Coordinates of C-alpha atoms in Angstrom, one line a residue:
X1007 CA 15.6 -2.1 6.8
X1008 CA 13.0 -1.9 4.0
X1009 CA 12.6 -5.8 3.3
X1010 CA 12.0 -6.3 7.1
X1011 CA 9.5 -4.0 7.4
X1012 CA 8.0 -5.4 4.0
X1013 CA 8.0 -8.6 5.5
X1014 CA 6.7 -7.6 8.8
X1015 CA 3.5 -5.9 6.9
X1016 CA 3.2 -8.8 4.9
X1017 CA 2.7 -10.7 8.0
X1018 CA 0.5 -8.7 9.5
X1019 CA -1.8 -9.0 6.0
X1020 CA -1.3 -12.8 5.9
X1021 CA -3.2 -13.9 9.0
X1022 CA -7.0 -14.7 8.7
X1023 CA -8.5 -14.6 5.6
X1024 CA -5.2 -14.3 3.7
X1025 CA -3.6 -16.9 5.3
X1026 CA -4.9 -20.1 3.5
X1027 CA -3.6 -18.4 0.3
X1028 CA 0.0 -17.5 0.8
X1029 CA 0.2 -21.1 2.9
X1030 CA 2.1 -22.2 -0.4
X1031 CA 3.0 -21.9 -3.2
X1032 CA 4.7 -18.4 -5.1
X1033 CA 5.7 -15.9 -1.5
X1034 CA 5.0 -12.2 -1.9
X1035 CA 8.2 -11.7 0.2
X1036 CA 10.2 -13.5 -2.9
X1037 CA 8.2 -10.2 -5.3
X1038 CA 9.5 -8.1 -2.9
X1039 CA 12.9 -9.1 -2.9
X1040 CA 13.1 -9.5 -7.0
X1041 CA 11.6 -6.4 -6.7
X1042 CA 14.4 -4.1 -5.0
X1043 CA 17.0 -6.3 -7.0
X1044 CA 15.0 -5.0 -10.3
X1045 CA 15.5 -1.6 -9.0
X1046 CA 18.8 -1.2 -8.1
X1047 CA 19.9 -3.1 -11.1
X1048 CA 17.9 -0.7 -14.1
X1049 CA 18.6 2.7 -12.1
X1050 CA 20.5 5.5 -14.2
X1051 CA 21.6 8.8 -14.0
X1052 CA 19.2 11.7 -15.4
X1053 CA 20.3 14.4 -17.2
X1054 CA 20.2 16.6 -14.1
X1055 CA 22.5 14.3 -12.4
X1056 CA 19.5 12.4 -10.7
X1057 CA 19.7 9.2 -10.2
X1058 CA 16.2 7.6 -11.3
X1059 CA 14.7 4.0 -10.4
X1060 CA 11.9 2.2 -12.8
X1061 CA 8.1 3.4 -11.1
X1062 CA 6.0 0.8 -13.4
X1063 CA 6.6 -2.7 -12.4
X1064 CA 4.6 -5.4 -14.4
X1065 CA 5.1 -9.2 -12.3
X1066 CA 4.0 -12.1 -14.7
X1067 CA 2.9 -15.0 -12.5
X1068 CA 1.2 -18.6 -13.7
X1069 CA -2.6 -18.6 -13.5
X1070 CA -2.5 -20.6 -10.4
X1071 CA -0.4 -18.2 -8.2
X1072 CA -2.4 -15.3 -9.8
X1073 CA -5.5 -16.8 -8.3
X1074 CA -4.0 -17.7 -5.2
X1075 CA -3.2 -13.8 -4.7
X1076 CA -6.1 -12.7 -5.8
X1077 CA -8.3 -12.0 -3.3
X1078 CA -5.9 -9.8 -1.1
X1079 CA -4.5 -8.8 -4.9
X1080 CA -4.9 -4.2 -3.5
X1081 CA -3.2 -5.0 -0.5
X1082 CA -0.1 -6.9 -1.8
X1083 CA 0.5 -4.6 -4.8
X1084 CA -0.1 -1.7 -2.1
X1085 CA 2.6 -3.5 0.1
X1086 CA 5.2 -3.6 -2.7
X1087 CA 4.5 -0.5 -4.4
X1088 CA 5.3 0.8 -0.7
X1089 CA 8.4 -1.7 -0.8
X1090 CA 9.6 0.1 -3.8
X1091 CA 8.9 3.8 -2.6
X1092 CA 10.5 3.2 0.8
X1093 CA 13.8 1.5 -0.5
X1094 CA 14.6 4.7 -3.3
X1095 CA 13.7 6.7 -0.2
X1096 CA 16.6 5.1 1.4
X1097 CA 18.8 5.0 -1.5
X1098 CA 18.3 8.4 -2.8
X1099 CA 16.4 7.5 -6.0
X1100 CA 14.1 9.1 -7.4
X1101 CA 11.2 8.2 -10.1
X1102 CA 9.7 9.6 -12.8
X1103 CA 6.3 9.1 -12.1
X1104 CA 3.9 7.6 -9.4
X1105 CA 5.0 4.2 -8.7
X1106 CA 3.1 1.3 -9.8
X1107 CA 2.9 -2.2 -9.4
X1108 CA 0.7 -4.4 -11.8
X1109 CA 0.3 -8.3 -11.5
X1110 CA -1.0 -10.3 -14.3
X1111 CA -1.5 -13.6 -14.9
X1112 CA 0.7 -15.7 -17.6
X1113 CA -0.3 -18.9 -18.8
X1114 CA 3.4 -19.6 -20.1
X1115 CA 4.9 -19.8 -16.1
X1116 CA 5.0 -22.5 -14.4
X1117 CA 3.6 -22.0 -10.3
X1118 CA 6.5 -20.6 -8.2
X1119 CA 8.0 -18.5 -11.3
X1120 CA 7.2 -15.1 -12.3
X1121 CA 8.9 -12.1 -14.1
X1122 CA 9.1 -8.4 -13.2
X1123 CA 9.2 -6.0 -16.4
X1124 CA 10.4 -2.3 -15.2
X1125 CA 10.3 0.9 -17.0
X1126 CA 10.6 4.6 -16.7
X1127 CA 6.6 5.7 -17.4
X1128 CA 6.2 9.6 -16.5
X1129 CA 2.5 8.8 -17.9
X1130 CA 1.9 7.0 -14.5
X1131 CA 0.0 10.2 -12.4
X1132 CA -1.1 10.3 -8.8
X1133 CA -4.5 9.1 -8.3
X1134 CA -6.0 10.5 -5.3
X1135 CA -9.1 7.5 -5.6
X1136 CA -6.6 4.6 -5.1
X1137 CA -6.5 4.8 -1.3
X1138 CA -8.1 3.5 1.5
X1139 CA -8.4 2.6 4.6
X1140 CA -7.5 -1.1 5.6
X1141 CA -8.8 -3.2 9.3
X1142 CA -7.0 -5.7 11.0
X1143 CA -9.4 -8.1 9.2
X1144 CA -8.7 -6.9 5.9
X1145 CA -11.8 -4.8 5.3
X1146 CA -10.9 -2.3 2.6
X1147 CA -12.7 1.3 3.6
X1148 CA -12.3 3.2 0.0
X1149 CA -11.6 7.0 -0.1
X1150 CA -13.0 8.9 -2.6
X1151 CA -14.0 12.9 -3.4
X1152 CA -12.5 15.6 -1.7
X1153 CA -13.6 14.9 1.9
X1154 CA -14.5 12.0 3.8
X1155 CA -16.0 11.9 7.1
X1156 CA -15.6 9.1 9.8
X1157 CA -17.6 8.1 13.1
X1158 CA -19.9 6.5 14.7
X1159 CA -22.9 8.4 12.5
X1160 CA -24.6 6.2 10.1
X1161 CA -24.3 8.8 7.8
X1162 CA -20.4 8.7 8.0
X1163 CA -18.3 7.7 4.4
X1164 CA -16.6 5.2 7.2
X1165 CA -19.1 3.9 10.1
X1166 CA -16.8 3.2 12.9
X1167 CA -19.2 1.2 15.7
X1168 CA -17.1 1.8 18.3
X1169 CA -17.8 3.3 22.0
X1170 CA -14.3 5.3 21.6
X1171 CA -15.4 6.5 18.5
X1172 CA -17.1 10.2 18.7
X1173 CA -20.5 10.3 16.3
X1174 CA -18.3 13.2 14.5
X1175 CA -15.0 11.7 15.0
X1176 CA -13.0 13.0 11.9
X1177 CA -12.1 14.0 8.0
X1178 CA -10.0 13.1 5.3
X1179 CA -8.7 15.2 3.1
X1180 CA -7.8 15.0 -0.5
X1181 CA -4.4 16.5 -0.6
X1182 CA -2.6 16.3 -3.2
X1183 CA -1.7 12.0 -4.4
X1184 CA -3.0 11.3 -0.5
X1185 CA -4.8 12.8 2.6
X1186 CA -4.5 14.7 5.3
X1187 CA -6.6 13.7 8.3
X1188 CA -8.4 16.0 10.2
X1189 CA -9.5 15.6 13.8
X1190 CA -13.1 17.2 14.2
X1191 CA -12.8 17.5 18.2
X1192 CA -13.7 14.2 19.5
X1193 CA -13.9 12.9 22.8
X1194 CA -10.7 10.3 22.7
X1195 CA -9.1 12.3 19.5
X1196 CA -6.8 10.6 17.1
X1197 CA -3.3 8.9 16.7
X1198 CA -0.8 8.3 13.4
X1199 CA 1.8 5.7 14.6
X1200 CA 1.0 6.0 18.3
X1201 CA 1.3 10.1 18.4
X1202 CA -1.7 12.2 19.1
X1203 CA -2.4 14.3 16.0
X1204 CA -4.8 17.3 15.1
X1205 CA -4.2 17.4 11.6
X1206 CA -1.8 15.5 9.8
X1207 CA -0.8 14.4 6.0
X1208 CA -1.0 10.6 5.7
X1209 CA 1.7 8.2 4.3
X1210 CA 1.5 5.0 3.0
X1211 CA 1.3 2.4 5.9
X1212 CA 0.8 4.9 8.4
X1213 CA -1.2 3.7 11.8
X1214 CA -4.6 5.8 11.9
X1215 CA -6.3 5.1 15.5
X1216 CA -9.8 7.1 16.3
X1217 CA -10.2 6.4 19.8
X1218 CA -9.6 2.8 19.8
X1219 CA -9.9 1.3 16.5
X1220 CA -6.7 1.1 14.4
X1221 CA -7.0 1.3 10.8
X1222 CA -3.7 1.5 8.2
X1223 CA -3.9 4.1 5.6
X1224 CA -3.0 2.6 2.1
X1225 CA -2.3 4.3 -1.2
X1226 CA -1.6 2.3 -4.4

C-alpha cells in the first residue's frame, strides 16, 4: 500500500539526525495522508478521457513546524512527491507535468495545522539536477551534468571509502528526468533493490548498493 511504504521511508529518514525534529509537533505522515486525500478528491477527466491528478502541491505550515522540518526539508518533499507519484501509479492517474511538492511557511497557522493548495501546472518540467543520492545518515550526494562517476578515487563526483568499493566502481547517467546507472566492471559490482544490475534506469527510492555501501536514489 502506498501510505505504508510512505510511512516505512519516513521512518527510515526519521532516525538520527532527523529524529529530534519530527519527535513532535506537525507529522509528515499526516502531509502524506492530506496529501493522497487532496488527490483523489481534485482529479478530473481530460479531454482524452484521461483521468488527471493535481502535480503542484503547495503545504502552508506555521513558522514553527516549518523550522522544525527544515533541516531534512529535500528529503521530506522528496518522500511525498514520491507518495504522490506512487499512489496515481496505482490508481491509474496521470499528471500534467512533473510532480512537485513545495512547503512554505505561514505565519497565519497555528503549529499542528497546515493547508495543501493543488493545481494542474504543465509549466512544472523535469529537472534532471534535483536528484541525488541519499546515506543512511542522511548525507545528501548531489547529481549533476551528464555523467557522474563513483568510487573509491578521490577524484570521483561521489568518494565512496569503502574496501568493497572498486577505485572505478561506476556512472550515472543523465537520462532523461533521472539516471541510469552504469556498472564500470568492478570487483563486488552493483545492486538496485537487492538484484545484481549492469546497467539500469533509476527510480525514485530505488536501493543503489556498490559493493557494500547502500545509498537511495532520490529525485524531487
Amino acid at each position: 500500500m502506498v501510505l505504508r511504504s510512505f510511512e516505512d521511508r519516513l521512518e527510515q529518514l526519521v532516525e538520527g539526525m532527523f529524529a529530534r525534529a519530527f519527535r513532535s509537533g506537525l507529522q509528515p505522515v499526516e502531509l502524506g495522508r492530506r496529501l493522497i486525500r487532496e488527490v483523489d478528491a481534485s482529479r478530473r477527466i481530460s479531454v482524452n478521457g484521461q483521468t488527471l491528478a493535481p502535480n503542484r502541491f503547495v503545504i502552508r505550515v506555521s513558522n514553527e513546524d516549518y523550522d522544525r522540518f527544515d533541516q531534512a526539508m529535500q528529503s521530506l518533499v522528496a518522500e511525498l512527491a514520491s507518495t504522490v507519484r506512487d499512489h496515481a501509479k496505482e490508481t491509474g492517474l496521470t499528471f500534467l507535468g512533473r510532480v512537485s511538492v513545495e512547503v512554505e511557511a505561514d505565519t497565519g497557522l497555528k503549529v499542528g495545522v497546515f493547508k495543501i493548495h493543488p493545481s494542474y501546472d504543465e509549466r512544472v518540467v523535469a529537472d534532471p539536477s534535483n536528484t541525488w543520492l541519499e546515506g543512511p545518515d542522511g548525507q545528501h550526494h548531489l547529481l549533476s551534468g551528464s555523467i557522474c562517476t563513483v568510487g573509491r578515487l578521490s577524484g570521483s563526483d561521489i568518494v565512496i571509502a569503502d574496501h568493497n568499493v572498486s577505485r572505478r566502481h561506476a556512472e550515472l547517467h543523465a537520462a532523461g528526468d533521472t539516471y541510469e546507472l552504469v556498472d564500470l566492471g568492478s570487483t563486488n559490482g552493483c545492486k538496485v533493490n537487492g538484484h545484481k544490475v549492469g546497467r539500469h534506469q533509476l527510480k525514485d527510492g530505488d536501493q543503489v548498493t556498490f559493493g557494500a555501501v547502500t545509498l537511495r536514489f532520490r529525485r524531487l
